[in-house]
Each structure stands twice: as structure tokens, then as C-alpha cells.
Short mmCIF file of N, CA and C in Angstrom, two decimals:
data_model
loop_
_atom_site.label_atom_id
_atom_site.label_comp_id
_atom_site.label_asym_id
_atom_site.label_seq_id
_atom_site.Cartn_x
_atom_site.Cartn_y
_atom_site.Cartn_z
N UNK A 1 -77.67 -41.85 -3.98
CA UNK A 1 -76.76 -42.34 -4.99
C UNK A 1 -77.47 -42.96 -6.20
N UNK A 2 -78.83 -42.34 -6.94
CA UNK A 2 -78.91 -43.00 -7.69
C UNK A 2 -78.24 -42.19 -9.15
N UNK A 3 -78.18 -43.39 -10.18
CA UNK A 3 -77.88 -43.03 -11.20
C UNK A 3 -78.62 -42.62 -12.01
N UNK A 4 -78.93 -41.31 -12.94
CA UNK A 4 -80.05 -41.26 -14.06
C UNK A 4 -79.25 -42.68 -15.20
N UNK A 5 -80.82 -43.44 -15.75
CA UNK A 5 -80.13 -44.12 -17.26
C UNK A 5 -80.26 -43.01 -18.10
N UNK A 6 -79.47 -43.25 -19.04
CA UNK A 6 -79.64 -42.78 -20.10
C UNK A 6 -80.51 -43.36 -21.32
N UNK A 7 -81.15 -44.02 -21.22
CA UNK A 7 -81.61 -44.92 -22.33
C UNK A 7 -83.11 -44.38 -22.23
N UNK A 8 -83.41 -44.11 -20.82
CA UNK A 8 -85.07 -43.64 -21.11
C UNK A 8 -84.70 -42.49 -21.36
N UNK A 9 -84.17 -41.49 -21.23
CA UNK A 9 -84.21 -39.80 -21.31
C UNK A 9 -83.78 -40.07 -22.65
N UNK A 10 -82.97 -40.44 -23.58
CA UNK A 10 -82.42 -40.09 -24.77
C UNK A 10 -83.83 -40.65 -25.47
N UNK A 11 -84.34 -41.78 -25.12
CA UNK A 11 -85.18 -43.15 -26.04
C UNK A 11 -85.87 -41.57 -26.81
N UNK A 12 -87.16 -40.94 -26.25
CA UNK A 12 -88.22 -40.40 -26.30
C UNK A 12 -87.62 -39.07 -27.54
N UNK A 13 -86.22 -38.43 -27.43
CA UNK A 13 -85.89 -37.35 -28.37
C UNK A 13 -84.66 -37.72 -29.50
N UNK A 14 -84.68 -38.85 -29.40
CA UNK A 14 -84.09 -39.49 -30.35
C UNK A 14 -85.18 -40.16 -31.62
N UNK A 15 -85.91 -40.22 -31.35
CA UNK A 15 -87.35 -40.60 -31.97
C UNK A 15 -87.32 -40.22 -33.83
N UNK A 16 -88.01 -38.60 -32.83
CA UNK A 16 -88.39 -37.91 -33.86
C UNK A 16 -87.43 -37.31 -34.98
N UNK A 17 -85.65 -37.21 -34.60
CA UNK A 17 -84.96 -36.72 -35.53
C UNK A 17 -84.97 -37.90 -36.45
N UNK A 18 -85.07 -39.21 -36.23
CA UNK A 18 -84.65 -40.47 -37.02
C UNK A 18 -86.38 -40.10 -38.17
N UNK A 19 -86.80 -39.78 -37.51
CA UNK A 19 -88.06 -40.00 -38.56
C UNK A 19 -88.07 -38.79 -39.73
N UNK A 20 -87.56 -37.19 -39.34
CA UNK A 20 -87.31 -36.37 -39.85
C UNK A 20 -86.44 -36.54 -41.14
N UNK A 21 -86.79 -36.53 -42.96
CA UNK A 21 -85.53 -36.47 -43.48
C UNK A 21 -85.12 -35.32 -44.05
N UNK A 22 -83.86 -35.26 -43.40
CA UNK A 22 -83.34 -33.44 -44.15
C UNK A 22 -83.34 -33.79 -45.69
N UNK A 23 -83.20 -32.33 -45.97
CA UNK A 23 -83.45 -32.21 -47.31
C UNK A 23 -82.12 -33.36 -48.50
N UNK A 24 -82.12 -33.89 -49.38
CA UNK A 24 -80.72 -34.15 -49.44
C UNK A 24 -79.94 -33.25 -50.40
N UNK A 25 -78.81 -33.51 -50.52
CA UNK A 25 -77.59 -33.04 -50.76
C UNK A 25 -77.66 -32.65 -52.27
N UNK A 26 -77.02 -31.58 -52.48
CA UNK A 26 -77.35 -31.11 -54.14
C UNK A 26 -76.15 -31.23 -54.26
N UNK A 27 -75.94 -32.20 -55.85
CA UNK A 27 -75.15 -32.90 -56.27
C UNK A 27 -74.72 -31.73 -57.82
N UNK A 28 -73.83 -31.18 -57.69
CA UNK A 28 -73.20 -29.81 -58.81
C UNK A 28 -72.43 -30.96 -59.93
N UNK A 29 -73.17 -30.57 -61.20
CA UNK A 29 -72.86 -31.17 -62.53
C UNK A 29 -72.22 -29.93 -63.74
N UNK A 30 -71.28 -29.36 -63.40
CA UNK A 30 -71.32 -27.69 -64.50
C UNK A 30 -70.49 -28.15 -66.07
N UNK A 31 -70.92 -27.18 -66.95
CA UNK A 31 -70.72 -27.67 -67.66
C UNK A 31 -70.64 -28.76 -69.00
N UNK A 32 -71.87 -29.29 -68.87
CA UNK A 32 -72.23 -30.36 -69.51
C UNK A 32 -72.59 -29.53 -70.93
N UNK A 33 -72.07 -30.28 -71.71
CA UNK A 33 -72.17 -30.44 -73.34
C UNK A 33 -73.26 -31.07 -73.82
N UNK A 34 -74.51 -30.67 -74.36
CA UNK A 34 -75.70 -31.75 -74.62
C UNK A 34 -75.48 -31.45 -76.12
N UNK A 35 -75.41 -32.48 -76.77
CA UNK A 35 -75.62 -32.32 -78.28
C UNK A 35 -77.11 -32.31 -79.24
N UNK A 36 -77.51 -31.82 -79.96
CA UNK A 36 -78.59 -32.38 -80.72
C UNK A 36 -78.76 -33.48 -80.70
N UNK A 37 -80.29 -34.44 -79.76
CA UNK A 37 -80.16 -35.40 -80.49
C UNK A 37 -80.06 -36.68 -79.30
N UNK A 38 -79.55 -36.05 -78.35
CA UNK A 38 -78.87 -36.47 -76.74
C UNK A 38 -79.84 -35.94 -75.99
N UNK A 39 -79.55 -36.82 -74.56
CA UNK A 39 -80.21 -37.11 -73.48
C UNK A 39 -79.85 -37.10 -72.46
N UNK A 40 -80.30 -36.57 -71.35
CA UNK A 40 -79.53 -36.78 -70.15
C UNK A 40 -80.22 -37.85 -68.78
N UNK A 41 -79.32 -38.72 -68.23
CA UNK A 41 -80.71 -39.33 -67.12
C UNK A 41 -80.18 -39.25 -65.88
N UNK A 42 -80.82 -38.38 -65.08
CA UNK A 42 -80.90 -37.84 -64.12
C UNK A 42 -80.68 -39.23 -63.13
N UNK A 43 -80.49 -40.60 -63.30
CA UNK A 43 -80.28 -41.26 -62.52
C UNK A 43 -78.75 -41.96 -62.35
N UNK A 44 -78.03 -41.64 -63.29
CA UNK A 44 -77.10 -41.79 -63.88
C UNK A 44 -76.02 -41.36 -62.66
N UNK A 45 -75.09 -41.77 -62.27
CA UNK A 45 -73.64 -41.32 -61.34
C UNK A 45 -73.01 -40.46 -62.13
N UNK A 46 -72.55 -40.59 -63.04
CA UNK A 46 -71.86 -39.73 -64.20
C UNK A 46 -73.16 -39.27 -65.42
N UNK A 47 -73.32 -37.80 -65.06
CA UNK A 47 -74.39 -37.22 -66.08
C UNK A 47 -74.04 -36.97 -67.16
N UNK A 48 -73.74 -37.82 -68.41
CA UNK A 48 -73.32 -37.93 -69.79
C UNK A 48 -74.11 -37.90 -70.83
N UNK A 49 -74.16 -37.53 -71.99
CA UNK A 49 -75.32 -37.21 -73.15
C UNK A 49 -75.03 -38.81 -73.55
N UNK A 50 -76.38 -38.79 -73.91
CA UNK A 50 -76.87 -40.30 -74.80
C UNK A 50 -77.49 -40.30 -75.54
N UNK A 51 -76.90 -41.45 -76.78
CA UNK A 51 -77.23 -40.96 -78.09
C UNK A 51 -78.84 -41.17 -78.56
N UNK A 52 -79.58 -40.43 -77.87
CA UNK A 52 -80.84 -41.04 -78.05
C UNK A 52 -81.50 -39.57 -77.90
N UNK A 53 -83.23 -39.22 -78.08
CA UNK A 53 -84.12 -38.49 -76.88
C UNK A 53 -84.75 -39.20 -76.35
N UNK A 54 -84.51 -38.74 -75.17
CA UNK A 54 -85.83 -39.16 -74.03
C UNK A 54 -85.43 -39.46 -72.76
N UNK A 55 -85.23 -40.33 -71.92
CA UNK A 55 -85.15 -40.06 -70.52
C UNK A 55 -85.19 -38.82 -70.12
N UNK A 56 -84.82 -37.89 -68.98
CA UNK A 56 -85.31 -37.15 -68.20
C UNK A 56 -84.95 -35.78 -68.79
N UNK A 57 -83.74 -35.66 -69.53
CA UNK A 57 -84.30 -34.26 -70.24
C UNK A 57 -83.52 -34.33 -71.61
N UNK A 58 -83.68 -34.17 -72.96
CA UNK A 58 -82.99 -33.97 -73.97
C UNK A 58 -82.80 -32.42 -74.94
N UNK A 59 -82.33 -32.68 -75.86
CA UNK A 59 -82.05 -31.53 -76.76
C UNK A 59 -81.88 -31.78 -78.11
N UNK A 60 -83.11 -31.39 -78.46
CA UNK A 60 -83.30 -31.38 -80.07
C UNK A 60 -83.61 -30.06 -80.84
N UNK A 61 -83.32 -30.35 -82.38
CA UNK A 61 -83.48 -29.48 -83.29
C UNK A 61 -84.30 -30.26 -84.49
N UNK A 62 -85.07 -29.49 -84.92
CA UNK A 62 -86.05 -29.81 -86.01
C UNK A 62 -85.85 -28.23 -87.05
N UNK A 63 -85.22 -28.70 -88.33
CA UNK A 63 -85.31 -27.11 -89.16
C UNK A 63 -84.84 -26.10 -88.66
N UNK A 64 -84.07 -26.06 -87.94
CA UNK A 64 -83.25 -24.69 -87.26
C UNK A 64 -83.72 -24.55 -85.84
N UNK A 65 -84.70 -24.81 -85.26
CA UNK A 65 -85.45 -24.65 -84.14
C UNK A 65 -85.23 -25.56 -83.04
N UNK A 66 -84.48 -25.42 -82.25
CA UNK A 66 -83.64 -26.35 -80.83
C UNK A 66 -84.53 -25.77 -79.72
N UNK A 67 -84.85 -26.91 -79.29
CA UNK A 67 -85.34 -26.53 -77.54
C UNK A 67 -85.09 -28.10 -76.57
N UNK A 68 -85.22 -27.73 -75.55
CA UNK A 68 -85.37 -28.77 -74.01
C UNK A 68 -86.04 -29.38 -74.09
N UNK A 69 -86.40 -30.87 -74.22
CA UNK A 69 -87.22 -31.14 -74.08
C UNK A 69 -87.45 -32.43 -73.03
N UNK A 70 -88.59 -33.24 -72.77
CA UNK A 70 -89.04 -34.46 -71.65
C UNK A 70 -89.90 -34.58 -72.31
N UNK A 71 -90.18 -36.13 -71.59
CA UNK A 71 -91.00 -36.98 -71.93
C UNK A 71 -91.94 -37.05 -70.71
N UNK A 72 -91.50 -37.55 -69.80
CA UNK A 72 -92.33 -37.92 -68.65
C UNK A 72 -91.87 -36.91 -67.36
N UNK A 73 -90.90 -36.14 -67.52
CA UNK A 73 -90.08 -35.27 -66.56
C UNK A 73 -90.73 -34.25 -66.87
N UNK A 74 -91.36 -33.26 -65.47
CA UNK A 74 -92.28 -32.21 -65.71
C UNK A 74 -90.76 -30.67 -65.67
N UNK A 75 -90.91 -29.88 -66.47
CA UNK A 75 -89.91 -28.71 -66.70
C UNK A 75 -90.88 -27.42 -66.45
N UNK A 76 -89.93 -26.52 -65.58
CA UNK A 76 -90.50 -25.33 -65.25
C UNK A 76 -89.82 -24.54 -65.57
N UNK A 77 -90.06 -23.44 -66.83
CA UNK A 77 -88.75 -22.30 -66.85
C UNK A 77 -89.20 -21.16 -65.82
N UNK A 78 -88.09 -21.70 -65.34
CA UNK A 78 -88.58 -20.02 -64.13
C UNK A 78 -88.28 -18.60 -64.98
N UNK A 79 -89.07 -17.91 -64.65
CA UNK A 79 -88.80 -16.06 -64.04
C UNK A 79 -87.47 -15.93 -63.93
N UNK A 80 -86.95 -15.28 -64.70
CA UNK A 80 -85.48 -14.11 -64.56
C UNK A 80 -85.45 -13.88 -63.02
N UNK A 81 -86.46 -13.22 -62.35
CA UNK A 81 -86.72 -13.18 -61.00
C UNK A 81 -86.94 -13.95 -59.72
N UNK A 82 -87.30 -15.18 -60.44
CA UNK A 82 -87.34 -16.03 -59.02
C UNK A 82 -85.58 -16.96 -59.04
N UNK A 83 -85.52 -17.15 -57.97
CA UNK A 83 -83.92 -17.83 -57.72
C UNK A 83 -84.49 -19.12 -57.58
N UNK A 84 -83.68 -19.68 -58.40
CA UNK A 84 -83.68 -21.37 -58.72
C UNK A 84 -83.08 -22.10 -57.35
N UNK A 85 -83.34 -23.00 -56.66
CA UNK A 85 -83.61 -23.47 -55.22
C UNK A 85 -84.66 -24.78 -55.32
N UNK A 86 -83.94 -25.87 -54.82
CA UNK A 86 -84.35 -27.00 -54.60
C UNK A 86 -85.78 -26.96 -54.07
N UNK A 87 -86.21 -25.83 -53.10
CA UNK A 87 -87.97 -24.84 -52.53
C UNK A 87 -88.48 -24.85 -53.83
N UNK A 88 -87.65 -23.65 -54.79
CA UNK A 88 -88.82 -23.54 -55.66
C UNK A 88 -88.77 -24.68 -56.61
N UNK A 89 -88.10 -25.45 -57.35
CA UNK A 89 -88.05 -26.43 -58.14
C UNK A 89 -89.27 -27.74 -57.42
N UNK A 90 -89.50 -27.56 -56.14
CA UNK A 90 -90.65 -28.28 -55.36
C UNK A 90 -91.71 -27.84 -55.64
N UNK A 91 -92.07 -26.68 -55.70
CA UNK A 91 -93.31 -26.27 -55.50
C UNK A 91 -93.92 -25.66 -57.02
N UNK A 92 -92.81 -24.77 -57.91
CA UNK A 92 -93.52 -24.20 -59.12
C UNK A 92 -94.16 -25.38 -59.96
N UNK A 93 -95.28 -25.30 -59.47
CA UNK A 93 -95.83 -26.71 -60.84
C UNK A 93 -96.37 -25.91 -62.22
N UNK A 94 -95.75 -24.83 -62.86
CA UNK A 94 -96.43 -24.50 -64.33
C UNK A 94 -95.47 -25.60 -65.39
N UNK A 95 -96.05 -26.57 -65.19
CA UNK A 95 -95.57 -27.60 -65.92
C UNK A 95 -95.38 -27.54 -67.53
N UNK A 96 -94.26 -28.07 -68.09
CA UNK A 96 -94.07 -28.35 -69.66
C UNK A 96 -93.09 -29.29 -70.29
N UNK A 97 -93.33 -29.47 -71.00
CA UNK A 97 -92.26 -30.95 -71.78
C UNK A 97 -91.42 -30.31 -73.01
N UNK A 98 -91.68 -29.17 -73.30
CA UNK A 98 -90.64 -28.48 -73.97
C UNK A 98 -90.36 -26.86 -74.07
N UNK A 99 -89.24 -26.40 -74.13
CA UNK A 99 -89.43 -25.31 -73.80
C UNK A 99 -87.90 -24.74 -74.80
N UNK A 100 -88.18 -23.38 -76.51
CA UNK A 100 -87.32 -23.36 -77.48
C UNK A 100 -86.14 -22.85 -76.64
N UNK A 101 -85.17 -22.67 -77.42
CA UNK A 101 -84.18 -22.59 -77.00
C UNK A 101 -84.21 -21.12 -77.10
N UNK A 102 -85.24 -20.46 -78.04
CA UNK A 102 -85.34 -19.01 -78.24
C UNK A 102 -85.73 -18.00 -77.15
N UNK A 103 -86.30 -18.69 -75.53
CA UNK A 103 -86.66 -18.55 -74.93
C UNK A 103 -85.85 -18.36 -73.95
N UNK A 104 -84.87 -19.18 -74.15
CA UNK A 104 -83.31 -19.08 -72.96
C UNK A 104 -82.48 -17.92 -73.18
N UNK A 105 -81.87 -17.59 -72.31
CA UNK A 105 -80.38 -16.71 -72.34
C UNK A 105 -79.47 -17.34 -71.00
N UNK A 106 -78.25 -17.01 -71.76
CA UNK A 106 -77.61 -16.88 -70.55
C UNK A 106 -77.89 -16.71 -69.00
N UNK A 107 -77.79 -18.31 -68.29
CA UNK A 107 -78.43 -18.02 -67.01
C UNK A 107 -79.65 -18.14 -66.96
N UNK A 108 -80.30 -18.35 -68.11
CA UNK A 108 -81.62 -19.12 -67.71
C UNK A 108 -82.17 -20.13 -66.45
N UNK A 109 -83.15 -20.37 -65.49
CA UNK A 109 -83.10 -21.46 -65.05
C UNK A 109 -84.58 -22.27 -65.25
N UNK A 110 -84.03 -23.36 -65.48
CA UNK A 110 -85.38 -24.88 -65.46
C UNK A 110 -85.23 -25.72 -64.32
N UNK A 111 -86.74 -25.78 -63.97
CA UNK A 111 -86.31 -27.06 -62.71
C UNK A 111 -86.90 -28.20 -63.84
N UNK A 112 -86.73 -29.42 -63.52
CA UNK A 112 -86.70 -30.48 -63.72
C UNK A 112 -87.20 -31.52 -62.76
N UNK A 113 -88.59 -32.34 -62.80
CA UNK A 113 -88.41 -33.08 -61.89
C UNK A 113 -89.23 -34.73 -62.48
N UNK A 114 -88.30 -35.16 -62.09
CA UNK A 114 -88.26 -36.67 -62.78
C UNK A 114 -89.54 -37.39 -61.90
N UNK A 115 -90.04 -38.70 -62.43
CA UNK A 115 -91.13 -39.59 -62.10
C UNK A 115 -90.53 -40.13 -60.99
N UNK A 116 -89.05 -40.52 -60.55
CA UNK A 116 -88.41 -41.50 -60.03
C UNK A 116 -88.40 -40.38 -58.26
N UNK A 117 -88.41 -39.33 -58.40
CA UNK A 117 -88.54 -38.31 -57.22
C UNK A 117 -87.48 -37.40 -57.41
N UNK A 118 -86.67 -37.28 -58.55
CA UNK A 118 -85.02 -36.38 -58.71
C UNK A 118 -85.97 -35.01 -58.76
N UNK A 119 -85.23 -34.28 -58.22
CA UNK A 119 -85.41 -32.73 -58.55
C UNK A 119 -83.83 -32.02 -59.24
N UNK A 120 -84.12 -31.59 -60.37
CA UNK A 120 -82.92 -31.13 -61.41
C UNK A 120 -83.32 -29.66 -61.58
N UNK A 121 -82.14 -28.71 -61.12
CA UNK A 121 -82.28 -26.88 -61.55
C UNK A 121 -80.90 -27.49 -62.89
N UNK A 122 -81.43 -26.70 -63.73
CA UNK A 122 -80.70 -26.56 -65.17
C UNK A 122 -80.66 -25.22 -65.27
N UNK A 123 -79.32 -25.25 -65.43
CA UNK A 123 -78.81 -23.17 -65.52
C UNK A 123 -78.18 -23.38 -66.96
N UNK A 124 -78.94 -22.88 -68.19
CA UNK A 124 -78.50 -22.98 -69.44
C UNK A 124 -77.53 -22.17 -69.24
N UNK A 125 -75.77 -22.29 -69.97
CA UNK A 125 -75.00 -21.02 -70.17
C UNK A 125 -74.95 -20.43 -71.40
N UNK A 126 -75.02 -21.69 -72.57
CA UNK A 126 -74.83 -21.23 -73.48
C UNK A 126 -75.17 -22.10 -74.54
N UNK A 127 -74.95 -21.26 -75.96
CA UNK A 127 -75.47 -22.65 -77.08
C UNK A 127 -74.44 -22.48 -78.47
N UNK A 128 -73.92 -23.72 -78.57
CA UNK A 128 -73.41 -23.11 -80.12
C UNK A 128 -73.47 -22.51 -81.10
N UNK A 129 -72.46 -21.86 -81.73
CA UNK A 129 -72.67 -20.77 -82.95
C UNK A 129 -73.18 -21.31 -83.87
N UNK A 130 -73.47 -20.68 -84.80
CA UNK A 130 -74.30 -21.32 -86.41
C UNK A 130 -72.86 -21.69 -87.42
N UNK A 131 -71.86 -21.06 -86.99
CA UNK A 131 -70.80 -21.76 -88.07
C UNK A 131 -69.39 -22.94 -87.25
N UNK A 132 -70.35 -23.34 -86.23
CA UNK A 132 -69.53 -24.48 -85.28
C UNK A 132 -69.87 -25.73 -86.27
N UNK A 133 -69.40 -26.72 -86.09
CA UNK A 133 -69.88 -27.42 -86.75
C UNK A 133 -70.94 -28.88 -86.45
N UNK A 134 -71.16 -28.83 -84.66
CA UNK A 134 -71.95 -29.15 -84.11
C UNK A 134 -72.95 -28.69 -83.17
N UNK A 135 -74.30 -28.74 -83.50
CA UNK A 135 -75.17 -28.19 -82.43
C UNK A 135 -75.26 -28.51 -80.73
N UNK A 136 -75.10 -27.80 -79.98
CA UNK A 136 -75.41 -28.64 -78.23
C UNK A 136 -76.01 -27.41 -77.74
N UNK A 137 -75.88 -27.17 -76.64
CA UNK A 137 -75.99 -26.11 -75.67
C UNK A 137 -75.29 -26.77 -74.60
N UNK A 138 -74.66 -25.66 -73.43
CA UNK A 138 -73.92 -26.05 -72.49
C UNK A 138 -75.01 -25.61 -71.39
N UNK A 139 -74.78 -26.91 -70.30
CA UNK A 139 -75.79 -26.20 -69.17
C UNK A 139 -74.87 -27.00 -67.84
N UNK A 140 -75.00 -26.02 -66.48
CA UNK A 140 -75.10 -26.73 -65.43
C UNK A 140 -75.78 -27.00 -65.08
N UNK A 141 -76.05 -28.22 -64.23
CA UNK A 141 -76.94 -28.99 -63.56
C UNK A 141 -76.52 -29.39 -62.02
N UNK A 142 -77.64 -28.91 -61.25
CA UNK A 142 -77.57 -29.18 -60.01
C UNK A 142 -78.87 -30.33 -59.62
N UNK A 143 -78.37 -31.45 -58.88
CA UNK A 143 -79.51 -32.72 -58.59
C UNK A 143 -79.80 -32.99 -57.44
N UNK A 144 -80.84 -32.83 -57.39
CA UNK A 144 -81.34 -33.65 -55.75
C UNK A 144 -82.07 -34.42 -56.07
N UNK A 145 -81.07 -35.56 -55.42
CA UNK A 145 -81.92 -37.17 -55.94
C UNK A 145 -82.98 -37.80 -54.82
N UNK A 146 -83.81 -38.30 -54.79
CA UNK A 146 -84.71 -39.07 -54.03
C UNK A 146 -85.51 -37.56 -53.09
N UNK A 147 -85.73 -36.29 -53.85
CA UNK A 147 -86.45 -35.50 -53.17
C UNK A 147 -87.69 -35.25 -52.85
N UNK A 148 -88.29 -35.64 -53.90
CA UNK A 148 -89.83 -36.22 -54.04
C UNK A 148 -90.17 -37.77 -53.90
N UNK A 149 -91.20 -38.14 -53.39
CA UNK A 149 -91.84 -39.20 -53.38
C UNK A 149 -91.94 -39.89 -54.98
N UNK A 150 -91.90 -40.79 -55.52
CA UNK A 150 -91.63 -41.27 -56.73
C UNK A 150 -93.30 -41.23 -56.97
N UNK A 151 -93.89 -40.92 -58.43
CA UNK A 151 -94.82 -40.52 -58.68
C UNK A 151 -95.97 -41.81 -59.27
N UNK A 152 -95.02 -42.96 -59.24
CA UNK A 152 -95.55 -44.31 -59.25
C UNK A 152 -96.96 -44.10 -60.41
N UNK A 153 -96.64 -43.63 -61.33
CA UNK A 153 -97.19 -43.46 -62.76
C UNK A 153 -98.90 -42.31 -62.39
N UNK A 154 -99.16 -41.89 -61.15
CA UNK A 154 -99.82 -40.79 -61.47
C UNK A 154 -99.56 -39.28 -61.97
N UNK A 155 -99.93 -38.99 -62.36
CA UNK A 155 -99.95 -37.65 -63.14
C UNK A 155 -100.97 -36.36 -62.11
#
């Protein structure tokens, strides 16, 4: 009549899942309006343009010429061919801080990955006409926050 505990058989495989962290959760932003000029910060609950450049990714124009740009947030334009994925936004390090807008099309994708550990895929859709009467581009944004180790100012 004895009883198994449960406390030693569970203790030992309960362990290792607590130490394991799944990947986290990709947080879908579509649609966003970035204006000339504006900013987006990837730490933000509500991802809204700000009237500034700089935090984690902006959009400017100088003389007709608009592109993506960062400051301290490393940007990867992927390949037409590779599929944008929280994997590859980890691993492609051909790093850049700006990238023209002449370079995008429809469906473009950029990973994004912030100092703080965010990993950001940016799927440009589109960009305003020349007789609109304000410049932006529209992009979705997908976020995985706390995916990387925070880069605690090395480079």
C-alpha cells in the first residue's frame, strides 16, 4: 500500500520547462501611417508616429529623397526571397541605419531590432502620391518585444 509522492517525480521535469523561454508572442500593428518627419518607438503599447526623428525607426525626406531610417536600431532589408520571421529578423545581421525609399516596393520586408532586445519585421505597403498633400508611407509592423537580450550599449 504504498503511495507514489508526487512532488519528487514532478520536482526533477518541472525544472527545465521553467528555465526554457518560448519564443514570445508577435504583437500585429497593420497599417500605420508614418509621416515625414515622425518616429516610431517600438516600446510604446500604442505604436503612434511622433513628431520628432529618432527612437527606433523614423521617416524622412531631404529634397525629394525619403527613406527609413535609425539611430541606434540595427535595420535589415531582406531579399524579395527570404520570408520575414522573427528566425530570420534574429539572425540576418547585414546591418544599416538607413535604407531609400527607392529601394522598397510593395511588400518589402525590414527587420528591425532595437538596443532594448525588441525585434520589429516592417512590411512597407505603400507610400504617398506626389500630388497628396502629405508625405508618409504606410507600413505593417509586427513586434516581438523582450526577444533579444538588451544590448546594454555594446555594439
Amino acid at each position: 500500500e504504498p503511495t507514489p509522492t508526487d512532488t519528487e517525480s514532478d520536482s526533477p521535469t518541472d525544472e527545465p520547462t521553467r528555465q526554457a523561454d518560448p519564443d514570445p508572442q508577435p504583437e500585429d500593428h497593420p497599417g500605420i501611417q508614418l509621416p515625414d518627419g515622425y518616429h516610431l518607438s517600438f516600446a510604446d503599447n500604442e505604436i503612434t508616429p511622433q513628431n520628432d526623428t529618432g527612437d527606433d525607426l523614423s521617416y524622412a525626406c531631404s529634397f525629394g529623397d525619403c527613406s527609413i531610417q535609425a539611430s541606434e536600431t540595427k535595420l535589415v532589408l531582406l531579399d524579395h526571397a527570404e520570408a520575414g520571421s522573427l528566425d530570420t529578423c534574429m539572425h540576418d545581421t547585414r546591418y544599416t541605419e538607413t535604407i531609400d525609399q527607392a529601394r522598397l516596393s510593395p511588400g518589402s520586408q525590414v527587420c528591425a531590432r532595437t538596443p532594448e532586445g525588441t525585434v520589429a519585421l516592417v512590411t512597407f505597403k505603400s507610400a504617398s502620391k506626389a500630388n497628396e498633400t502629405s508625405t508618409y508611407v504606410v507600413l505593417d509592423i509586427t513586434l516581438w518585444r523582450n526577444a533579444l537580450p538588451p544590448d546594454n550599449g555594446d555594439q
